Amino acid sequence: MSGEDSLIARYFRPLASNPGAFGLGDDAALLKSDGDDLVVTTDAIIENVHFLADDPPETVARKALRVNLSDLAAKGANPAGFVLTLALRDADDSWLAPFARALGEDAAQFGCPLLGGDTVSTPGPLMISVTAFGRTPVGRMIHRQGAKPGDRVVVTGTIGDAFLGLDILRTKSTAVETAAAARLIDRYRVPQPRTGLASLLRDHAHAAMDVSDGLAGDLAKLCAASGVSARVEASLVPLSAAARSLITEGRVGIESLLAGGDDYEILCAIPEGKLSSFIEAAGAAGVAATAIGIIERGTSPPRFVDGSGSELVMRRLSYSHF
Ligand code: ADP
Ligand code: MG
């Protein structure tokens, strides 16, 4: 066996238990159709862009899969499986073993089996690319398009924690107490895809997307796709206790949290009549959902207003690679 084949056999075949993966012994995998729609998404993560070189291999694996699971959840899709492309500098066992172990745990936890992939070498930074497949009943994928004036703007979880966690890692800041800092760093390294909300979104949301590049910029994308505008009360945006105290202490502005990336929460437009049922059902599924604003007629970019009704000035709306 070549080094490449034995690497695949050693680390990834044990994960490929789904019959459609054929034990990674074929050229392609097979996804059975039950007449559902297949929803496809892909996201790559790159060393020193989406994760740091000294991030643990376990969290790198979890992030690579979870950012894709987050997209599937936002589309109202239930996970069906994924393929994995790895670009590695070398076949380092001490990195690959924990990477594969954590990937297998997440694949099992989220019901998203490994179906296949490709393994290549690179002289450059590590890259992990995942393409994930999900299922919805026919025609039921939730789009960015579809938000209507009067819908409530709803977001899950808390916003800005991953941005703060990355900032702590980058600056080695000690301004945040140790346990809280660890929680923020964990939010950056290990997103919590809202997989449990997929069917709820199908039944309640006019439009949805996951918040990956910054709430402000992502809401602007949802509004543009829907041909609407929105007004958000910044004071209603859900924040963790750690984020709130950093704001109170004047160490960070709310604008930075609204524009910071890596939240991997769900942003959606819910018609008024379904709002309380959505929030209640999300809560029962263990996810806080918070109404933060309203969809408005018009095509101007969404506005974020403070307690006194004046508009926040945002220097930037989101993270952009270029
Ligand atoms: P080929 O060169 O014929 O395209 P490969 O040698 O790249 O095939 O892959 C052999 C098998 O191993 C295929 O089933 C492929 O899906 C699987 N595979 C390769 N790399 C990975 C990986 N990183 N994760 C999961 N499966 C992989
Ligand atoms: Mg082949």
PDB file of C-alpha atoms in Angstrom, residues 100-298:
ATOM      1  CA  ALA A 100      -9.686  11.714  12.763  1.00  0.00           C
ATOM      2  CA  ARG A 101     -10.928  10.700  16.209  1.00  0.00           C
ATOM      3  CA  ALA A 102     -12.679  14.025  16.803  1.00  0.00           C
ATOM      4  CA  LEU A 103     -14.055  14.068  13.266  1.00  0.00           C
ATOM      5  CA  GLY A 104     -15.541  10.620  13.804  1.00  0.00           C
ATOM      6  CA  GLU A 105     -17.123  11.694  17.088  1.00  0.00           C
ATOM      7  CA  ASP A 106     -18.762  14.710  15.482  1.00  0.00           C
ATOM      8  CA  ALA A 107     -19.895  12.738  12.450  1.00  0.00           C
ATOM      9  CA  ALA A 108     -21.619  10.290  14.804  1.00  0.00           C
ATOM     10  CA  GLN A 109     -23.042  12.990  17.076  1.00  0.00           C
ATOM     11  CA  PHE A 110     -24.599  14.928  14.200  1.00  0.00           C
ATOM     12  CA  GLY A 111     -25.611  11.892  12.151  1.00  0.00           C
ATOM     13  CA  CYS A 112     -23.446  12.977   9.219  1.00  0.00           C
ATOM     14  CA  PRO A 113     -21.287  10.041   8.063  1.00  0.00           C
ATOM     15  CA  LEU A 114     -18.003  10.348   6.156  1.00  0.00           C
ATOM     16  CA  LEU A 115     -18.583   9.158   2.585  1.00  0.00           C
ATOM     17  CA  GLY A 116     -15.234   9.753   0.919  1.00  0.00           C
ATOM     18  CA  GLY A 117     -12.708  12.394   0.068  1.00  0.00           C
ATOM     19  CA  ASP A 118      -9.281  13.154  -1.270  1.00  0.00           C
ATOM     20  CA  THR A 119      -5.900  13.449   0.398  1.00  0.00           C
ATOM     21  CA  VAL A 120      -3.194  15.582  -1.182  1.00  0.00           C
ATOM     22  CA  SER A 121       0.092  17.131  -0.121  1.00  0.00           C
ATOM     23  CA  THR A 122       0.779  20.841  -0.098  1.00  0.00           C
ATOM     24  CA  PRO A 123       3.840  23.002   0.533  1.00  0.00           C
ATOM     25  CA  GLY A 124       1.512  25.652   1.886  1.00  0.00           C
ATOM     26  CA  PRO A 125      -0.858  26.050   4.801  1.00  0.00           C
ATOM     27  CA  LEU A 126      -3.101  23.163   5.864  1.00  0.00           C
ATOM     28  CA  MET A 127      -6.463  23.083   4.173  1.00  0.00           C
ATOM     29  CA  ILE A 128      -9.483  21.045   5.168  1.00  0.00           C
ATOM     30  CA  SER A 129     -12.382  21.189   2.764  1.00  0.00           C
ATOM     31  CA  VAL A 130     -15.704  19.575   3.539  1.00  0.00           C
ATOM     32  CA  THR A 131     -18.648  19.146   1.224  1.00  0.00           C
ATOM     33  CA  ALA A 132     -21.755  18.187   3.136  1.00  0.00           C
ATOM     34  CA  PHE A 133     -25.057  16.811   1.897  1.00  0.00           C
ATOM     35  CA  GLY A 134     -28.376  17.221   3.642  1.00  0.00           C
ATOM     36  CA  ARG A 135     -31.977  16.305   2.991  1.00  0.00           C
ATOM     37  CA  THR A 136     -35.227  18.219   3.007  1.00  0.00           C
ATOM     38  CA  PRO A 137     -38.681  17.161   1.888  1.00  0.00           C
ATOM     39  CA  VAL A 138     -39.153  18.162  -1.756  1.00  0.00           C
ATOM     40  CA  GLY A 139     -39.162  21.923  -2.250  1.00  0.00           C
ATOM     41  CA  ARG A 140     -38.719  22.719   1.427  1.00  0.00           C
ATOM     42  CA  MET A 141     -35.163  24.122   1.522  1.00  0.00           C
ATOM     43  CA  ILE A 142     -35.199  27.504   3.257  1.00  0.00           C
ATOM     44  CA  HIS A 143     -33.599  30.312   1.243  1.00  0.00           C
ATOM     45  CA  ARG A 144     -32.082  33.700   1.979  1.00  0.00           C
ATOM     46  CA  GLN A 145     -34.790  34.990  -0.273  1.00  0.00           C
ATOM     47  CA  GLY A 146     -38.335  35.142   1.115  1.00  0.00           C
ATOM     48  CA  ALA A 147     -38.241  37.575   4.043  1.00  0.00           C
ATOM     49  CA  LYS A 148     -41.319  39.839   4.041  1.00  0.00           C
ATOM     50  CA  PRO A 149     -41.971  43.268   5.566  1.00  0.00           C
ATOM     51  CA  GLY A 150     -43.336  42.773   9.071  1.00  0.00           C
ATOM     52  CA  ASP A 151     -41.402  39.528   9.662  1.00  0.00           C
ATOM     53  CA  ARG A 152     -39.388  39.492  12.849  1.00  0.00           C
ATOM     54  CA  VAL A 153     -35.618  39.221  12.601  1.00  0.00           C
ATOM     55  CA  VAL A 154     -34.544  36.373  14.875  1.00  0.00           C
ATOM     56  CA  VAL A 155     -31.099  35.140  15.820  1.00  0.00           C
ATOM     57  CA  THR A 156     -30.061  32.064  17.829  1.00  0.00           C
ATOM     58  CA  GLY A 157     -27.524  31.767  20.649  1.00  0.00           C
ATOM     59  CA  THR A 158     -25.252  34.715  21.340  1.00  0.00           C
ATOM     60  CA  ILE A 159     -23.368  36.989  18.953  1.00  0.00           C
ATOM     61  CA  GLY A 160     -19.722  38.098  19.031  1.00  0.00           C
ATOM     62  CA  ASP A 161     -18.225  35.440  21.295  1.00  0.00           C
ATOM     63  CA  ALA A 162     -16.092  33.839  18.582  1.00  0.00           C
ATOM     64  CA  PHE A 163     -14.800  37.263  17.552  1.00  0.00           C
ATOM     65  CA  LEU A 164     -13.766  37.897  21.155  1.00  0.00           C
ATOM     66  CA  GLY A 165     -12.239  34.422  21.458  1.00  0.00           C
ATOM     67  CA  LEU A 166     -10.120  34.952  18.359  1.00  0.00           C
ATOM     68  CA  ASP A 167      -9.054  38.341  19.675  1.00  0.00           C
ATOM     69  CA  ILE A 168      -7.894  36.748  22.941  1.00  0.00           C
ATOM     70  CA  LEU A 169      -5.887  34.130  21.015  1.00  0.00           C
ATOM     71  CA  ARG A 170      -4.330  36.731  18.729  1.00  0.00           C
ATOM     72  CA  THR A 171      -3.429  39.352  21.310  1.00  0.00           C
ATOM     73  CA  LYS A 172      -2.816  36.913  24.204  1.00  0.00           C
ATOM     74  CA  SER A 173      -4.912  39.367  26.189  1.00  0.00           C
ATOM     75  CA  THR A 174      -5.438  38.635  29.878  1.00  0.00           C
ATOM     76  CA  ALA A 175      -8.244  41.196  30.279  1.00  0.00           C
ATOM     77  CA  VAL A 176     -10.854  38.437  30.521  1.00  0.00           C
ATOM     78  CA  GLU A 177     -10.974  36.111  33.514  1.00  0.00           C
ATOM     79  CA  THR A 178      -9.624  32.614  32.678  1.00  0.00           C
ATOM     80  CA  ALA A 179     -12.824  30.574  32.633  1.00  0.00           C
ATOM     81  CA  ALA A 180     -14.696  33.163  30.572  1.00  0.00           C
ATOM     82  CA  ALA A 181     -11.745  33.471  28.168  1.00  0.00           C
ATOM     83  CA  ALA A 182     -11.750  29.689  27.702  1.00  0.00           C
ATOM     84  CA  ARG A 183     -15.462  29.778  26.852  1.00  0.00           C
ATOM     85  CA  LEU A 184     -14.937  32.540  24.276  1.00  0.00           C
ATOM     86  CA  ILE A 185     -11.987  30.699  22.703  1.00  0.00           C
ATOM     87  CA  ASP A 186     -14.099  27.543  22.540  1.00  0.00           C
ATOM     88  CA  ARG A 187     -16.805  29.493  20.704  1.00  0.00           C
ATOM     89  CA  TYR A 188     -14.187  30.435  18.092  1.00  0.00           C
ATOM     90  CA  ARG A 189     -12.695  26.981  17.753  1.00  0.00           C
ATOM     91  CA  VAL A 190     -15.785  24.781  18.033  1.00  0.00           C
ATOM     92  CA  PRO A 191     -18.949  26.196  16.483  1.00  0.00           C
ATOM     93  CA  GLN A 192     -22.315  24.798  17.680  1.00  0.00           C
ATOM     94  CA  PRO A 193     -24.302  24.092  14.515  1.00  0.00           C
ATOM     95  CA  ARG A 194     -28.029  24.438  15.160  1.00  0.00           C
ATOM     96  CA  THR A 195     -28.834  21.084  13.576  1.00  0.00           C
ATOM     97  CA  GLY A 196     -31.777  20.567  15.935  1.00  0.00           C
ATOM     98  CA  LEU A 197     -33.567  23.568  14.420  1.00  0.00           C
ATOM     99  CA  ALA A 198     -33.652  22.341  10.804  1.00  0.00           C
ATOM    100  CA  SER A 199     -37.242  21.117  10.771  1.00  0.00           C
ATOM    101  CA  LEU A 200     -38.413  24.047  12.922  1.00  0.00           C
ATOM    102  CA  LEU A 201     -36.977  26.460  10.378  1.00  0.00           C
ATOM    103  CA  ARG A 202     -38.803  24.639   7.590  1.00  0.00           C
ATOM    104  CA  ASP A 203     -42.064  25.084   9.470  1.00  0.00           C
ATOM    105  CA  HIS A 204     -41.609  28.662  10.683  1.00  0.00           C
ATOM    106  CA  ALA A 205     -39.105  30.713   8.671  1.00  0.00           C
ATOM    107  CA  HIS A 206     -39.719  32.741   5.528  1.00  0.00           C
ATOM    108  CA  ALA A 207     -35.941  33.042   5.045  1.00  0.00           C
ATOM    109  CA  ALA A 208     -32.802  31.985   6.870  1.00  0.00           C
ATOM    110  CA  MET A 209     -29.025  31.844   6.682  1.00  0.00           C
ATOM    111  CA  ASP A 210     -26.226  31.062   9.053  1.00  0.00           C
ATOM    112  CA  VAL A 211     -24.224  33.911  10.544  1.00  0.00           C
ATOM    113  CA  SER A 212     -20.618  33.189   9.630  1.00  0.00           C
ATOM    114  CA  ASP A 213     -19.114  36.483   8.491  1.00  0.00           C
ATOM    115  CA  GLY A 214     -20.729  38.906  10.935  1.00  0.00           C
ATOM    116  CA  LEU A 215     -24.362  39.524  11.856  1.00  0.00           C
ATOM    117  CA  ALA A 216     -24.550  42.973  10.259  1.00  0.00           C
ATOM    118  CA  GLY A 217     -23.134  41.932   6.906  1.00  0.00           C
ATOM    119  CA  ASP A 218     -25.048  38.666   6.845  1.00  0.00           C
ATOM    120  CA  LEU A 219     -28.348  40.390   7.585  1.00  0.00           C
ATOM    121  CA  ALA A 220     -27.558  42.770   4.711  1.00  0.00           C
ATOM    122  CA  LYS A 221     -27.148  39.706   2.448  1.00  0.00           C
ATOM    123  CA  LEU A 222     -30.442  38.185   3.587  1.00  0.00           C
ATOM    124  CA  CYS A 223     -32.224  41.514   3.045  1.00  0.00           C
ATOM    125  CA  ALA A 224     -30.660  42.008  -0.399  1.00  0.00           C
ATOM    126  CA  ALA A 225     -31.669  38.489  -1.456  1.00  0.00           C
ATOM    127  CA  SER A 226     -35.224  39.129  -0.226  1.00  0.00           C
ATOM    128  CA  GLY A 227     -35.489  42.648  -1.657  1.00  0.00           C
ATOM    129  CA  VAL A 228     -36.250  44.138   1.758  1.00  0.00           C
ATOM    130  CA  SER A 229     -34.643  46.247   4.477  1.00  0.00           C
ATOM    131  CA  ALA A 230     -34.610  45.780   8.258  1.00  0.00           C
ATOM    132  CA  ARG A 231     -34.310  47.591  11.538  1.00  0.00           C
ATOM    133  CA  VAL A 232     -32.505  45.937  14.427  1.00  0.00           C
ATOM    134  CA  GLU A 233     -32.440  47.135  18.040  1.00  0.00           C
ATOM    135  CA  ALA A 234     -28.796  46.670  18.982  1.00  0.00           C
ATOM    136  CA  SER A 235     -29.759  46.371  22.652  1.00  0.00           C
ATOM    137  CA  LEU A 236     -31.805  43.247  21.850  1.00  0.00           C
ATOM    138  CA  VAL A 237     -28.915  41.382  20.199  1.00  0.00           C
ATOM    139  CA  PRO A 238     -28.199  38.438  22.522  1.00  0.00           C
ATOM    140  CA  LEU A 239     -24.765  38.591  24.166  1.00  0.00           C
ATOM    141  CA  SER A 240     -22.965  36.265  26.541  1.00  0.00           C
ATOM    142  CA  ALA A 241     -22.201  37.506  30.048  1.00  0.00           C
ATOM    143  CA  ALA A 242     -18.520  37.815  29.059  1.00  0.00           C
ATOM    144  CA  ALA A 243     -19.303  39.921  25.985  1.00  0.00           C
ATOM    145  CA  ARG A 244     -21.672  42.107  27.982  1.00  0.00           C
ATOM    146  CA  SER A 245     -19.116  42.887  30.654  1.00  0.00           C
ATOM    147  CA  LEU A 246     -16.436  43.698  28.055  1.00  0.00           C
ATOM    148  CA  ILE A 247     -18.868  46.200  26.551  1.00  0.00           C
ATOM    149  CA  THR A 248     -19.727  47.666  29.952  1.00  0.00           C
ATOM    150  CA  GLU A 249     -16.016  48.040  30.716  1.00  0.00           C
ATOM    151  CA  GLY A 250     -15.575  49.863  27.415  1.00  0.00           C
ATOM    152  CA  ARG A 251     -13.080  47.299  26.116  1.00  0.00           C
ATOM    153  CA  VAL A 252     -15.076  46.504  22.985  1.00  0.00           C
ATOM    154  CA  GLY A 253     -17.870  48.197  21.065  1.00  0.00           C
ATOM    155  CA  ILE A 254     -21.133  46.519  20.135  1.00  0.00           C
ATOM    156  CA  GLU A 255     -20.328  47.407  16.504  1.00  0.00           C
ATOM    157  CA  SER A 256     -17.322  45.074  16.561  1.00  0.00           C
ATOM    158  CA  LEU A 257     -19.445  42.206  17.826  1.00  0.00           C
ATOM    159  CA  LEU A 258     -22.124  42.840  15.201  1.00  0.00           C
ATOM    160  CA  ALA A 259     -19.482  42.747  12.459  1.00  0.00           C
ATOM    161  CA  GLY A 260     -17.279  39.992  13.894  1.00  0.00           C
ATOM    162  CA  GLY A 261     -17.289  36.611  12.203  1.00  0.00           C
ATOM    163  CA  ASP A 262     -17.493  32.935  13.177  1.00  0.00           C
ATOM    164  CA  ASP A 263     -20.747  33.028  15.147  1.00  0.00           C
ATOM    165  CA  TYR A 264     -22.341  30.117  13.275  1.00  0.00           C
ATOM    166  CA  GLU A 265     -25.742  31.021  14.614  1.00  0.00           C
ATOM    167  CA  ILE A 266     -28.977  31.077  12.606  1.00  0.00           C
ATOM    168  CA  LEU A 267     -30.422  34.353  11.381  1.00  0.00           C
ATOM    169  CA  CYS A 268     -33.988  34.092  10.147  1.00  0.00           C
ATOM    170  CA  ALA A 269     -37.125  35.990   9.247  1.00  0.00           C
ATOM    171  CA  ILE A 270     -40.160  34.646  11.098  1.00  0.00           C
ATOM    172  CA  PRO A 271     -43.694  35.877  10.448  1.00  0.00           C
ATOM    173  CA  GLU A 272     -45.160  37.570  13.520  1.00  0.00           C
ATOM    174  CA  GLY A 273     -47.847  34.902  13.981  1.00  0.00           C
ATOM    175  CA  LYS A 274     -45.277  32.114  14.278  1.00  0.00           C
ATOM    176  CA  LEU A 275     -42.755  33.959  16.446  1.00  0.00           C
ATOM    177  CA  SER A 276     -43.716  32.698  19.887  1.00  0.00           C
ATOM    178  CA  SER A 277     -44.154  29.124  18.685  1.00  0.00           C
ATOM    179  CA  PHE A 278     -40.695  29.249  17.049  1.00  0.00           C
ATOM    180  CA  ILE A 279     -38.970  30.679  20.114  1.00  0.00           C
ATOM    181  CA  GLU A 280     -40.687  28.178  22.381  1.00  0.00           C
ATOM    182  CA  ALA A 281     -39.877  25.166  20.205  1.00  0.00           C
ATOM    183  CA  ALA A 282     -36.258  26.294  19.751  1.00  0.00           C
ATOM    184  CA  GLY A 283     -35.971  26.640  23.525  1.00  0.00           C
ATOM    185  CA  ALA A 284     -37.355  23.127  23.948  1.00  0.00           C
ATOM    186  CA  ALA A 285     -34.632  21.986  21.517  1.00  0.00           C
ATOM    187  CA  GLY A 286     -32.053  23.643  23.780  1.00  0.00           C
ATOM    188  CA  VAL A 287     -31.384  26.712  21.629  1.00  0.00           C
ATOM    189  CA  ALA A 288     -32.199  30.261  22.659  1.00  0.00           C
ATOM    190  CA  ALA A 289     -33.799  32.268  19.856  1.00  0.00           C
ATOM    191  CA  THR A 290     -34.177  36.034  20.212  1.00  0.00           C
ATOM    192  CA  ALA A 291     -36.206  38.529  18.206  1.00  0.00           C
ATOM    193  CA  ILE A 292     -33.921  41.493  17.519  1.00  0.00           C
ATOM    194  CA  GLY A 293     -35.735  43.522  14.893  1.00  0.00           C
ATOM    195  CA  ILE A 294     -38.191  43.714  12.062  1.00  0.00           C
ATOM    196  CA  ILE A 295     -38.073  43.321   8.295  1.00  0.00           C
ATOM    197  CA  GLU A 296     -39.081  46.547   6.536  1.00  0.00           C
ATOM    198  CA  ARG A 297     -40.085  47.548   3.059  1.00  0.00           C
ATOM    199  CA  GLY A 298     -37.351  49.090   0.916  1.00  0.00           C
TER     200      GLY A 298
END
